[in-house]
Tab-separated table of C-alpha atoms and ligand atoms in Angstrom:
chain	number	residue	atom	x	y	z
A	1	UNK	CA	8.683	-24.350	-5.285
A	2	UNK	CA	7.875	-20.652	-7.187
A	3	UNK	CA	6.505	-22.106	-10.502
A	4	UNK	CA	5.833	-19.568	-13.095
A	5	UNK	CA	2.337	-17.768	-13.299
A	6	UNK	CA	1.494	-19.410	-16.724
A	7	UNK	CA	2.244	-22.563	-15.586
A	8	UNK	CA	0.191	-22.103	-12.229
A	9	UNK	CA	-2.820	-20.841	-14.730
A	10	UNK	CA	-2.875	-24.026	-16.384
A	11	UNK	CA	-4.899	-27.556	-15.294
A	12	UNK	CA	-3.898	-30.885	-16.855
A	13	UNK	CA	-5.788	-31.635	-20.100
A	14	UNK	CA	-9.024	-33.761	-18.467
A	15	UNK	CA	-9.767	-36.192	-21.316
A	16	UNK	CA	-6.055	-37.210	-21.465
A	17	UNK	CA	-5.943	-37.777	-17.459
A	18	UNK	CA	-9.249	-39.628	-17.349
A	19	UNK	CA	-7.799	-41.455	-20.195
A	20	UNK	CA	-4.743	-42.173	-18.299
A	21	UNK	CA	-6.454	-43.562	-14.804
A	22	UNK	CA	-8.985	-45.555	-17.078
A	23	UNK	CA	-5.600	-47.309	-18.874
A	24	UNK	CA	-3.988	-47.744	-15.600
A	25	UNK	CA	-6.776	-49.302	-13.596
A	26	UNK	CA	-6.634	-51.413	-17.208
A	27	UNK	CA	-2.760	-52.021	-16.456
A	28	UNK	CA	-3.447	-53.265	-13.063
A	29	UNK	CA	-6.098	-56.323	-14.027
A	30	UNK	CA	-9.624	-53.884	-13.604
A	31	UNK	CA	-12.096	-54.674	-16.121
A	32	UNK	CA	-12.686	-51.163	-16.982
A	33	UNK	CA	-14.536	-49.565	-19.876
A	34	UNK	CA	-13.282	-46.199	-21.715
A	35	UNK	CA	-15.630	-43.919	-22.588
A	36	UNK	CA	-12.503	-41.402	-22.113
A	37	UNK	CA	-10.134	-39.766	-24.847
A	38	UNK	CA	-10.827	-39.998	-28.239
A	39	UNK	CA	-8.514	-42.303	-29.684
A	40	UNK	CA	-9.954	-44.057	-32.670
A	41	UNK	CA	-9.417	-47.571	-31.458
A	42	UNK	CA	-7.821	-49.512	-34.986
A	43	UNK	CA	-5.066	-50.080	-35.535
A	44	UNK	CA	-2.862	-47.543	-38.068
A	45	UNK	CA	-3.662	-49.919	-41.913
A	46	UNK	CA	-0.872	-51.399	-42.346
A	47	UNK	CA	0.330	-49.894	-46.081
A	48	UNK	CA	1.060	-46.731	-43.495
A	49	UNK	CA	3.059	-48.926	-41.143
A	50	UNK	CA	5.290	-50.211	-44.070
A	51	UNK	CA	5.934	-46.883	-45.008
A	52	UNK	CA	7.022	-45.816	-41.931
A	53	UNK	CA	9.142	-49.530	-41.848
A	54	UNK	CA	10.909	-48.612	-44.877
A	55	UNK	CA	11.986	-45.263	-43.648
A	56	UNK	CA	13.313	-46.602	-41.112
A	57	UNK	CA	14.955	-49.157	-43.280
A	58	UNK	CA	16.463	-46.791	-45.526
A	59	UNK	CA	17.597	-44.319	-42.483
A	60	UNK	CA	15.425	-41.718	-43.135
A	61	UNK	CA	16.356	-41.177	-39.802
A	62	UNK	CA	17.777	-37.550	-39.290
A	63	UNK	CA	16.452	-34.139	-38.903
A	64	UNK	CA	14.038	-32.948	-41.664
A	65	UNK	CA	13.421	-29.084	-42.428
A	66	UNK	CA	11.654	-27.954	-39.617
A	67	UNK	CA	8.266	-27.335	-41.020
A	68	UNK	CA	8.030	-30.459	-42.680
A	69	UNK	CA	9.766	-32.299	-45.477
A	70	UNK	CA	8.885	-30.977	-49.495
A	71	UNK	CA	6.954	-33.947	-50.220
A	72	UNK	CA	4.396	-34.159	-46.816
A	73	UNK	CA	3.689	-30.423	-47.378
A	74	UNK	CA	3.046	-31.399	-51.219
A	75	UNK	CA	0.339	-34.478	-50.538
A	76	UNK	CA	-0.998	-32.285	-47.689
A	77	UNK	CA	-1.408	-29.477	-50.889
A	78	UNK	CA	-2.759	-32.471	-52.819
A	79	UNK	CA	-5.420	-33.168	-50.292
A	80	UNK	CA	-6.752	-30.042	-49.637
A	81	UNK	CA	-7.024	-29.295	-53.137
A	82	UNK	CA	-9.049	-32.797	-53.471
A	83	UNK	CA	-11.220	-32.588	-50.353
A	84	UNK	CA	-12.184	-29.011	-50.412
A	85	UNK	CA	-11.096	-27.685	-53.486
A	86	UNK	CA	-8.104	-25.326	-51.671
A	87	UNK	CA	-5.347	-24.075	-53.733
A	88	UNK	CA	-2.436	-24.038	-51.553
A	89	UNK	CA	1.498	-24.038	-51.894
A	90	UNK	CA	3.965	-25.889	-50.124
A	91	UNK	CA	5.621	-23.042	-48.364
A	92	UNK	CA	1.900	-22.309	-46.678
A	93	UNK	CA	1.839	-25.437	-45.007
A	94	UNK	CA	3.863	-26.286	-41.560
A	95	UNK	CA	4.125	-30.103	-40.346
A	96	UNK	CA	4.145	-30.012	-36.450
A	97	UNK	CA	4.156	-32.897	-33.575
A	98	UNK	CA	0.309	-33.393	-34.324
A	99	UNK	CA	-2.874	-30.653	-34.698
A	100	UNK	CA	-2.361	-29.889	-30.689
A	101	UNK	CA	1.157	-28.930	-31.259
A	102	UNK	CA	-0.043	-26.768	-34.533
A	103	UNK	CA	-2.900	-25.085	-32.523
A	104	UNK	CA	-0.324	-23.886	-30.319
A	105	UNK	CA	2.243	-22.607	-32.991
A	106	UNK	CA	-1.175	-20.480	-34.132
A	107	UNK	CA	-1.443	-19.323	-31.425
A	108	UNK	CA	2.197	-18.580	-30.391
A	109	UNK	CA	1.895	-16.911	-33.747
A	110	UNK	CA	-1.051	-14.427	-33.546
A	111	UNK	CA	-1.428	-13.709	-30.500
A	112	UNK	CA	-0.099	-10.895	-28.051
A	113	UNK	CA	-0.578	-10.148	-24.361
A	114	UNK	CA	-3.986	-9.470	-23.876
A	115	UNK	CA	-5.506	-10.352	-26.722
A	116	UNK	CA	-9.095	-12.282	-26.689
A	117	UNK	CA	-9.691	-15.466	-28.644
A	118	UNK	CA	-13.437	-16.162	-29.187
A	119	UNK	CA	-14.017	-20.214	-28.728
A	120	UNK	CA	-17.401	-21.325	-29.014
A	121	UNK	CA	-18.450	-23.983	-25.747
A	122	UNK	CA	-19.365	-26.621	-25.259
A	123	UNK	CA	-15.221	-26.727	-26.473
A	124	UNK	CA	-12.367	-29.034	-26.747
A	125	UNK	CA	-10.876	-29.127	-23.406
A	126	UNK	CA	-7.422	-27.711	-24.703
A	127	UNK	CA	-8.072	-24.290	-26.400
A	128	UNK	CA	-8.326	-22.381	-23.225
A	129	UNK	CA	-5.145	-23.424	-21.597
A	130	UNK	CA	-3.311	-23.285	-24.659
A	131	UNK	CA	-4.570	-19.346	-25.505
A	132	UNK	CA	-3.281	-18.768	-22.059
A	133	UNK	CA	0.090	-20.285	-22.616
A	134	UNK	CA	0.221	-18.063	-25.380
A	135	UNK	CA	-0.748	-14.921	-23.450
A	136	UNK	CA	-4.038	-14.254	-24.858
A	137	UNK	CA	-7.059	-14.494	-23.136
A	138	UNK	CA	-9.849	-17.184	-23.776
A	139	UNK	CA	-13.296	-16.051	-24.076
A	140	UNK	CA	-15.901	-19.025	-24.259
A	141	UNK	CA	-18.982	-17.847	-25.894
A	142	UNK	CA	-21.461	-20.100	-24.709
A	143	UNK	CA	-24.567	-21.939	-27.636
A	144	UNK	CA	-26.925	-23.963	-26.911
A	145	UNK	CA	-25.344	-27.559	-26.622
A	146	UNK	CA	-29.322	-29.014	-26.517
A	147	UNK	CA	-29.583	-27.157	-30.047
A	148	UNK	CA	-26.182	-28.964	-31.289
A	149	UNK	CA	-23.864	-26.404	-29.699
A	150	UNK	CA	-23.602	-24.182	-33.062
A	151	UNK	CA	-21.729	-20.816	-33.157
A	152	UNK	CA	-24.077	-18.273	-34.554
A	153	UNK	CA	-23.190	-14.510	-36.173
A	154	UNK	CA	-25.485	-13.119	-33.491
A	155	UNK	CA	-23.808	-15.041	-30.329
A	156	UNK	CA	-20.261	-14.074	-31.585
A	157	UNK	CA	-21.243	-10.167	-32.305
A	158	UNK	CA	-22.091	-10.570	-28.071
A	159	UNK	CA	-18.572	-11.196	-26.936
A	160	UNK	CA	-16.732	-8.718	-29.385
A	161	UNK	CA	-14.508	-6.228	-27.804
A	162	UNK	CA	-11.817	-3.847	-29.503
A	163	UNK	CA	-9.010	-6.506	-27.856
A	164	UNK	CA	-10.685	-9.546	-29.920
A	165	UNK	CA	-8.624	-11.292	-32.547
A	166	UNK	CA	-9.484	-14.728	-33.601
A	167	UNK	CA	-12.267	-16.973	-33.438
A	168	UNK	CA	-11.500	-20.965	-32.983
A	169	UNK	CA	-14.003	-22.786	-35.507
A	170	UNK	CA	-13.896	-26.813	-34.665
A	171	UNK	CA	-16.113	-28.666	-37.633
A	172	UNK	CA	-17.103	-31.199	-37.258
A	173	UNK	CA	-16.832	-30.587	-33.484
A	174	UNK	CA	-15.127	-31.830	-30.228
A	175	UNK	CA	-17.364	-32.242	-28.053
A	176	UNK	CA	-21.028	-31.884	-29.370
A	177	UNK	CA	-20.793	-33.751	-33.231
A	178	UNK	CA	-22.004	-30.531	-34.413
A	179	UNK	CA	-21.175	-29.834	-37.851
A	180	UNK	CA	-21.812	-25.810	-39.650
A	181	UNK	CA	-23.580	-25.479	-42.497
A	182	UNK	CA	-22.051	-23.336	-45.685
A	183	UNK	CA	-24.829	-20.590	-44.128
A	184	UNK	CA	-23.550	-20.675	-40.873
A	185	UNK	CA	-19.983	-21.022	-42.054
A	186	UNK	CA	-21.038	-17.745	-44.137
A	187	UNK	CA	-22.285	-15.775	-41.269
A	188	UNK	CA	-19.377	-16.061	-39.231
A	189	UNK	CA	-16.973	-15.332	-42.281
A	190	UNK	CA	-19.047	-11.951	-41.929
A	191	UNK	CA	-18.225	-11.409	-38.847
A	192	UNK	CA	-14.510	-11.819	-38.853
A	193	UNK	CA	-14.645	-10.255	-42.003
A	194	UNK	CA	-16.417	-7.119	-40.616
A	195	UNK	CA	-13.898	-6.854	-37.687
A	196	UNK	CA	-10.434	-7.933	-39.404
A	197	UNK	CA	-10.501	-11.710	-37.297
A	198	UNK	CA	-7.997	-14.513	-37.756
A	199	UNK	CA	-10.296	-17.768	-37.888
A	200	UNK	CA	-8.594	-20.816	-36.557
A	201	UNK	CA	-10.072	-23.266	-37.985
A	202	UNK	CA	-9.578	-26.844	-36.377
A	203	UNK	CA	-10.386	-29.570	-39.018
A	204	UNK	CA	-9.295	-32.372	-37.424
A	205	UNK	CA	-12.738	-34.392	-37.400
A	206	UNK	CA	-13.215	-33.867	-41.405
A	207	UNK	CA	-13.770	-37.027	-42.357
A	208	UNK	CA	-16.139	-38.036	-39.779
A	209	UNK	CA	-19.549	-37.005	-40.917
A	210	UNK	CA	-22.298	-38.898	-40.760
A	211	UNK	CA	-26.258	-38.746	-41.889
A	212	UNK	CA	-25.843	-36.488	-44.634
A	213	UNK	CA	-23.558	-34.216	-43.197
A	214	UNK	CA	-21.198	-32.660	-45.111
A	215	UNK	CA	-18.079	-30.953	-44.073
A	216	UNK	CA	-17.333	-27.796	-45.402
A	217	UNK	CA	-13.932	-25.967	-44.707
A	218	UNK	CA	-14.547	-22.052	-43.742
A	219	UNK	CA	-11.555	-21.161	-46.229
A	220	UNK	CA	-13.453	-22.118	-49.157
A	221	UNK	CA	-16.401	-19.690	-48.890
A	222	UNK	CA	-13.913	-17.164	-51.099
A	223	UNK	CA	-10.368	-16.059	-51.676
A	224	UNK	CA	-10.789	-12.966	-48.584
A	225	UNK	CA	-11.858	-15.502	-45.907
A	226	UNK	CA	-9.364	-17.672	-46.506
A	227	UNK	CA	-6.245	-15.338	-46.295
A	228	UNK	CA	-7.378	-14.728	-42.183
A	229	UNK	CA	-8.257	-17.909	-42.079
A	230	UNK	CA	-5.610	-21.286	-40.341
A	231	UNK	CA	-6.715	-25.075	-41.071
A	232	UNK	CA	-5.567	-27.095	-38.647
A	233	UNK	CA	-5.811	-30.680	-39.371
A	234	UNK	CA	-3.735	-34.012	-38.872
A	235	UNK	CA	-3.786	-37.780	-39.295
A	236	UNK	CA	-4.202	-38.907	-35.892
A	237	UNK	CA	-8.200	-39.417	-36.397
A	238	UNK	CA	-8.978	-40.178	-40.033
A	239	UNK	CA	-5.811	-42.837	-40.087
A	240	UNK	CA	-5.840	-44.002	-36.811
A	241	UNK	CA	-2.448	-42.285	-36.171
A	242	UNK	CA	-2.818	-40.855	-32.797
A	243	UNK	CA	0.432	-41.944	-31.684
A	244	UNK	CA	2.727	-40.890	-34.366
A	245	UNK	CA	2.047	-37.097	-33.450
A	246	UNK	CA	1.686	-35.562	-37.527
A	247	UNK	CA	-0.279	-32.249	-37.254
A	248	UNK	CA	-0.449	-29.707	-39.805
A	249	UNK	CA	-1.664	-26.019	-40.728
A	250	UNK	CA	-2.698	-24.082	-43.752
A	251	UNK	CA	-2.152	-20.609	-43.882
A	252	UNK	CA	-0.883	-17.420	-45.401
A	253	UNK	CA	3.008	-17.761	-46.047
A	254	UNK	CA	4.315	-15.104	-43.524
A	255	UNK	CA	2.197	-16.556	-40.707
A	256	UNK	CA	3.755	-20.415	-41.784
A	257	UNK	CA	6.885	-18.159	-41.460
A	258	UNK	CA	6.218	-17.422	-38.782
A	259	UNK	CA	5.209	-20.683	-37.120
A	260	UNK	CA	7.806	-22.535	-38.609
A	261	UNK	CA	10.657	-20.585	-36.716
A	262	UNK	CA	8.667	-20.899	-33.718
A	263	UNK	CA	8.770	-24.173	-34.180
A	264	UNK	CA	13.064	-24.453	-34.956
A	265	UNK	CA	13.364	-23.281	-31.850
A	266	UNK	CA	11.183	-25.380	-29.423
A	267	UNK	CA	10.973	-28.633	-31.368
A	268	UNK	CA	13.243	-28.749	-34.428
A	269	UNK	CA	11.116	-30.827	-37.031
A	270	UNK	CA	7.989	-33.276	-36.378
A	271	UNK	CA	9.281	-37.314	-35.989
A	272	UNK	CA	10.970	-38.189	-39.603
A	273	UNK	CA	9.584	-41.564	-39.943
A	274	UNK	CA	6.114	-40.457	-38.614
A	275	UNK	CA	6.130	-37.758	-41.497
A	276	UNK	CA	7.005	-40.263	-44.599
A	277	UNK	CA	4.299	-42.887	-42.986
A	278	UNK	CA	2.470	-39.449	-43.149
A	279	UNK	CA	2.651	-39.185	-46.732
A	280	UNK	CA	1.326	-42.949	-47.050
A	281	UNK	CA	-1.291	-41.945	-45.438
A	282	UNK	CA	-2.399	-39.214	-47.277
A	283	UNK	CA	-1.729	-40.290	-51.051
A	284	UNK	CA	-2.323	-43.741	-50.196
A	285	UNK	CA	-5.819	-45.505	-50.692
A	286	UNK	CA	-8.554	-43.205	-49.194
A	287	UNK	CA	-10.869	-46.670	-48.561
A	288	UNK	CA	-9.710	-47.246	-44.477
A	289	UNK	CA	-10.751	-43.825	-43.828
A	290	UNK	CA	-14.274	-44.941	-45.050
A	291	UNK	CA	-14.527	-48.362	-43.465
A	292	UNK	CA	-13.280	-46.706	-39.851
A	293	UNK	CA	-16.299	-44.161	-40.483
A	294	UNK	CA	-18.657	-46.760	-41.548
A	295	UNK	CA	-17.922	-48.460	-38.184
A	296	UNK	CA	-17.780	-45.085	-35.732
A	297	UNK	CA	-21.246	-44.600	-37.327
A	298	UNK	CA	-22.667	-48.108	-36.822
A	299	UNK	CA	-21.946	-47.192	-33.053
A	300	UNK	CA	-23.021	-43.796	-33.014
A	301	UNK	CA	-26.109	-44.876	-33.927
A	302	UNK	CA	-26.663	-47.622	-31.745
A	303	UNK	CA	-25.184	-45.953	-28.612
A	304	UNK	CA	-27.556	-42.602	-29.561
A	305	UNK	CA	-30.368	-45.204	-29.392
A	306	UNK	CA	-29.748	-46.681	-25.758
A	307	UNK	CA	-28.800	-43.334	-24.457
A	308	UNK	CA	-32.292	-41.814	-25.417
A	309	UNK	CA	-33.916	-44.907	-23.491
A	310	UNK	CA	-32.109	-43.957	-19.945
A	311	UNK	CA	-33.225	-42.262	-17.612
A	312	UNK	CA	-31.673	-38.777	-16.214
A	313	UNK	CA	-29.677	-38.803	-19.690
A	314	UNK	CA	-30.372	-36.653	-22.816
A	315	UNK	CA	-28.268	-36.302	-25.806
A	316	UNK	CA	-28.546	-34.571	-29.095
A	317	UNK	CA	-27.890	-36.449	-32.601
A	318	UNK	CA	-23.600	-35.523	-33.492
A	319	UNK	CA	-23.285	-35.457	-37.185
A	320	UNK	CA	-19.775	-35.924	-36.829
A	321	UNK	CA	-15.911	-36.485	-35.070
A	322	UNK	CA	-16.640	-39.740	-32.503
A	323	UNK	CA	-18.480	-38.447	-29.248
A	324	UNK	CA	-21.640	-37.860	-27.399
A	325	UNK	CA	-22.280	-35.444	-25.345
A	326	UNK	CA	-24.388	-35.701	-22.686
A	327	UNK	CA	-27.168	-33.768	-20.744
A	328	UNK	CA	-26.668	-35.568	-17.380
A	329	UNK	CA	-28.620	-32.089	-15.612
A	330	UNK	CA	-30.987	-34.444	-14.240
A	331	UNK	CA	-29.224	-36.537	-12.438
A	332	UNK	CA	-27.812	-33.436	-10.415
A	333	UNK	CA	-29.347	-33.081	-6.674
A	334	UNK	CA	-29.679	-36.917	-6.519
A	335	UNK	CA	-27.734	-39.692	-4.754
A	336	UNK	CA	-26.027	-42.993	-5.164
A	337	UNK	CA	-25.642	-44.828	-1.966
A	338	UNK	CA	-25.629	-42.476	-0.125
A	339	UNK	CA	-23.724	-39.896	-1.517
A	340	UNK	CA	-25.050	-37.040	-3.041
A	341	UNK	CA	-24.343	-36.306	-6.962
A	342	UNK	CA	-23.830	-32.426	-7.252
A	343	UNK	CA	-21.934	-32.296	-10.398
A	344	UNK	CA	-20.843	-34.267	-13.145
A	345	UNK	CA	-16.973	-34.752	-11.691
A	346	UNK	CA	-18.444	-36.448	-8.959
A	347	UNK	CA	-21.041	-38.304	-11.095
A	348	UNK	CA	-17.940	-39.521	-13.565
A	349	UNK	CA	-16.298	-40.579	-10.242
A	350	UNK	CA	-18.494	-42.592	-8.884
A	351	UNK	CA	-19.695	-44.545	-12.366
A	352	UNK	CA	-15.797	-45.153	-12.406
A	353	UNK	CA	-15.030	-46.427	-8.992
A	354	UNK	CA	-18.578	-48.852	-8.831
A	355	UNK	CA	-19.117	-49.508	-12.209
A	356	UNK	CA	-15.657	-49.315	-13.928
A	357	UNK	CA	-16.958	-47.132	-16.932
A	358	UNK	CA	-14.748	-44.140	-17.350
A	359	UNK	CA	-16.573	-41.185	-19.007
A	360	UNK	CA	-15.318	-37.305	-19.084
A	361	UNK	CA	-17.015	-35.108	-16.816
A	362	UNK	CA	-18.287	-31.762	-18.385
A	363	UNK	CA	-16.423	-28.644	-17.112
A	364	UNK	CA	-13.166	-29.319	-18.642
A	365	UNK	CA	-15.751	-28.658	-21.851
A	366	UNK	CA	-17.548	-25.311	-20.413
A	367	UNK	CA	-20.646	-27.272	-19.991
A	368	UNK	CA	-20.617	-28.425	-16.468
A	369	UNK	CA	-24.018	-30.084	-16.509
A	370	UNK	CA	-23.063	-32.706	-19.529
A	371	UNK	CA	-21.075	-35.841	-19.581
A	372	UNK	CA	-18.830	-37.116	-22.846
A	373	UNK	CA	-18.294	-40.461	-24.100
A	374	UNK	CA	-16.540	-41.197	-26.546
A	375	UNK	CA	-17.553	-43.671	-29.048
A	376	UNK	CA	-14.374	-44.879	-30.687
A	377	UNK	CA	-14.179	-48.083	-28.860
A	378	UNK	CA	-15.242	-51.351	-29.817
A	379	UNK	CA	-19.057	-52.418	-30.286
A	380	UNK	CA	-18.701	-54.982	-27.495
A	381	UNK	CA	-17.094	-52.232	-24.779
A	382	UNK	CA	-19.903	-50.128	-25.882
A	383	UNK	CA	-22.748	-52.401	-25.516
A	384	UNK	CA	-20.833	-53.667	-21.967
A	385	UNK	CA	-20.325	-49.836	-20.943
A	386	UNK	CA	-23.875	-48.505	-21.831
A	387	UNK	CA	-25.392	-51.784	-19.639
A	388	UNK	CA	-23.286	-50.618	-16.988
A	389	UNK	CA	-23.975	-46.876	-17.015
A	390	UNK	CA	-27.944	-48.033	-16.960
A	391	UNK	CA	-27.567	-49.866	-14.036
A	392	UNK	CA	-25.735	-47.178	-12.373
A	393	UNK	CA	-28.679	-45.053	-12.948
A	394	UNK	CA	-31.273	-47.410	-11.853
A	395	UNK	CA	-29.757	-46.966	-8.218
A	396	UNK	CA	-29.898	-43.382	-8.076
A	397	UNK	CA	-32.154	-42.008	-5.514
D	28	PMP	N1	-8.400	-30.741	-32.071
D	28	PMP	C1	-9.418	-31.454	-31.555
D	28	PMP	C2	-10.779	-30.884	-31.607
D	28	PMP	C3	-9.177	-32.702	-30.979
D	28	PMP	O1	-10.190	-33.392	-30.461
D	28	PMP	C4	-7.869	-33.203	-30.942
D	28	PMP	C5	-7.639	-34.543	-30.291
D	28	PMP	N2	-6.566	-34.665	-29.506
D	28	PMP	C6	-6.842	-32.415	-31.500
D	28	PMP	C7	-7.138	-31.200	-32.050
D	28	PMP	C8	-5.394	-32.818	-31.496
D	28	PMP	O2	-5.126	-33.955	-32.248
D	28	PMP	P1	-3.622	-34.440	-32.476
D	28	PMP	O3	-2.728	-33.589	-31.664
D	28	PMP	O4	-3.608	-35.872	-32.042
D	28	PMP	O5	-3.368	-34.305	-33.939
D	29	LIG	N1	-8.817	-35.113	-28.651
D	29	LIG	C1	-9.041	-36.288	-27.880
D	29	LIG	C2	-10.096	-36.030	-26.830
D	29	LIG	O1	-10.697	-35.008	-26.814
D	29	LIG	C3	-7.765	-36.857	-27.343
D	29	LIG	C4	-7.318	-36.372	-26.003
D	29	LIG	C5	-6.839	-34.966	-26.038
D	29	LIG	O2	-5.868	-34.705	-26.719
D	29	LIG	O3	-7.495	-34.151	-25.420
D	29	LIG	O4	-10.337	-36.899	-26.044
């Protein structure tokens, strides 16, 4: 069958399928543990499942406006004004199937054939395809994942070109924990400043900071930065709402325009019950989003400290979103009964197959030599997991 080029430049999303094989062998009676997608593991608090209940109850069940309904895009306003002191209106604000779906609206939106989207690796596995499916061109600019994988003005000013046109910003960050500083946050604001850059700015992990850290959204820095700049955020990780697909963007009004006819065409409006559980979420009480984080940090902490006692394995401190990312370089050139471990795919294979622990295997994150685990899973699956990846190394030859 003649598929279409995009489609044929395109590779299935690699946490998601990992994610998928770990559930299945689940399905099918394998005590497997899942390191894979990051999915915080709670449930959705409940004052957001009655919400969504009494929607349903009261048949709020028909197409919405396609960017949202009036009162979503207001408590969306409301938050953004709380969190990071952003002034935004209602018409700047488009409600899409979750943040993956509004990434790719931004993009659909900006982008046109050709054009060059910075993303800083290690990255989250998607950006790349989705630029692509948008007919720009990715361009991973490559830090130091050892130094916390941080975007600096100096590494961006490397991979500039007269075709560039937006920079992806992820902080907190998917897949290193790295969070920017308001100086580093500064010096890239410079830069697209300098040479007239959207910023898409992918917020999703906002309310997972830990040690100190302190998230800062790139839009705030001053009134200029923020017109070329697009939040993207949702409540699939602070609310443990994955599965009800509510993603959103900030932004000037004629690119949420934009966006939002994009979106009238391909998906009408984002799930109608899903939205008004949305709004529960966000103007409800704040206090689940800070007992989930209280718990992802109790296990970041404790699964930092076994990782740093294993052989092969190194791993820099995340200061926020739920993952760690791995240096598994050592590991490389040796072998596990028998077979030889040249990269991390086959690494992540063989852990899974002997050891049922499913972790993500680097490339799909532009940092071949590193493995990622995610750490939103319970404390028992993590302490069970971490004994088994140990064991796995102690055969390595
Ligand atoms: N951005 C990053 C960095 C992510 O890790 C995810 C997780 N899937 C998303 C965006 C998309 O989240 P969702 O579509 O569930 O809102
Ligand atoms: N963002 C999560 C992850 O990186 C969920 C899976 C996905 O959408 O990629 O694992």
């Amino acid at each position: 069958m003649k598929l279409s080029r995009k489609a044929m430049a395109i590779s299935p999303s690699p946490t998601l399928t990992i994610d998928a094989r770990a559930k299945q062998l689940k399905s099918e009676g394998v005590d497997v543990i899942g390191f894979g997608a990051g999915e915080p593991d709670f449930d959705t608090p409940e004052h957001i499942r009655e919400a969504a209940l009494k929607a349903i109850q009261e048949g709020f069940t028909r197409y919405t406006p396609s960017g949202g309904i009036p009162e979503l895009k207001e408590a969306i306003c409301e938050r953004l004004k709380q969190d990071n002191n952003l002034d935004y209106r209602p018409a700047q604000i488009v409600v899409s199937n979750g943040a993956k779906h509004s990434l790719a609206n931004v993009f659909t939106a900006i982008l046109d054939p050709g054009d060059e989207v910075l993303i800083p690796a290690p990255y989250w596995v998607s950006y790349p395809d989705m630029v692509k499916l948008a007919d720009g061109v990715p361009v991973s600019v490559m830090t130091d994942p050892q130094g916390g994988g941080k975007l600096t003005a100096e590494l961006l000013q490397r991979y500039l070109t007269p075709r560039t046109r937006a920079i992806v910003l992820n902080s907190p960050g998917n897949p290193t924990g790295q969070v920017l500083s308001r100086k580093e946050l500064e010096a890239i604001a410079e830069v697209a400043e300098r040479h007239d850059l959207f910023i898409v700015s992918d917020e999703v992990y906002e309310k997972l900071v830990y040690g100190g850290a302190e998230h800062i959204s790139i839009a705030s820095l001053d009134e200029a930065i923020k017109k070329r700049t697009v939040i993207v955020n949702g409540v699939s990780k602070a609310y443990a709402m994955t599965g009800w697909r509510i993603g959103y963007t900030a932004s000037l009004v004629e690119l949420a325009a934009a966006m939002d006819s994009i979106q009238s065409h391909l998906t009408s409006n984002p799930n109608s019950i899903a939205q008004k559980a949305a709004v529960a979420a966000l103007r409800g009480p704040q206090d689940c989003v800070e007992e989930m984080r209280l718990v992802f940090d109790s296990r970041r902490t404790y699964a930092l400290e076994r990782l740093h006692k294993m052989k092969y394995l190194s791993c820099s401190e995340p200061r926020g979103a739920f993952y760690l990312f791995v240096d598994a370089g050592q590991a490389l050139g040796l072998s596990f009964r028998g077979t030889a471990i040249d990269d991390t795919d086959t690494l992540a294979a063989l852990m899974l197959e002997h050891y049922r622990v499913a972790v993500v295997p680097g490339r799909g994150f532009g940092a071949p030599a590193y493995l990622r685990l995610s750490y939103a899973t319970s404390m028992e699956n993590i302490k069970e997991g971490l004994g088994r990846i140990e064991a796995f190394l102690q055969e390595l030859k």
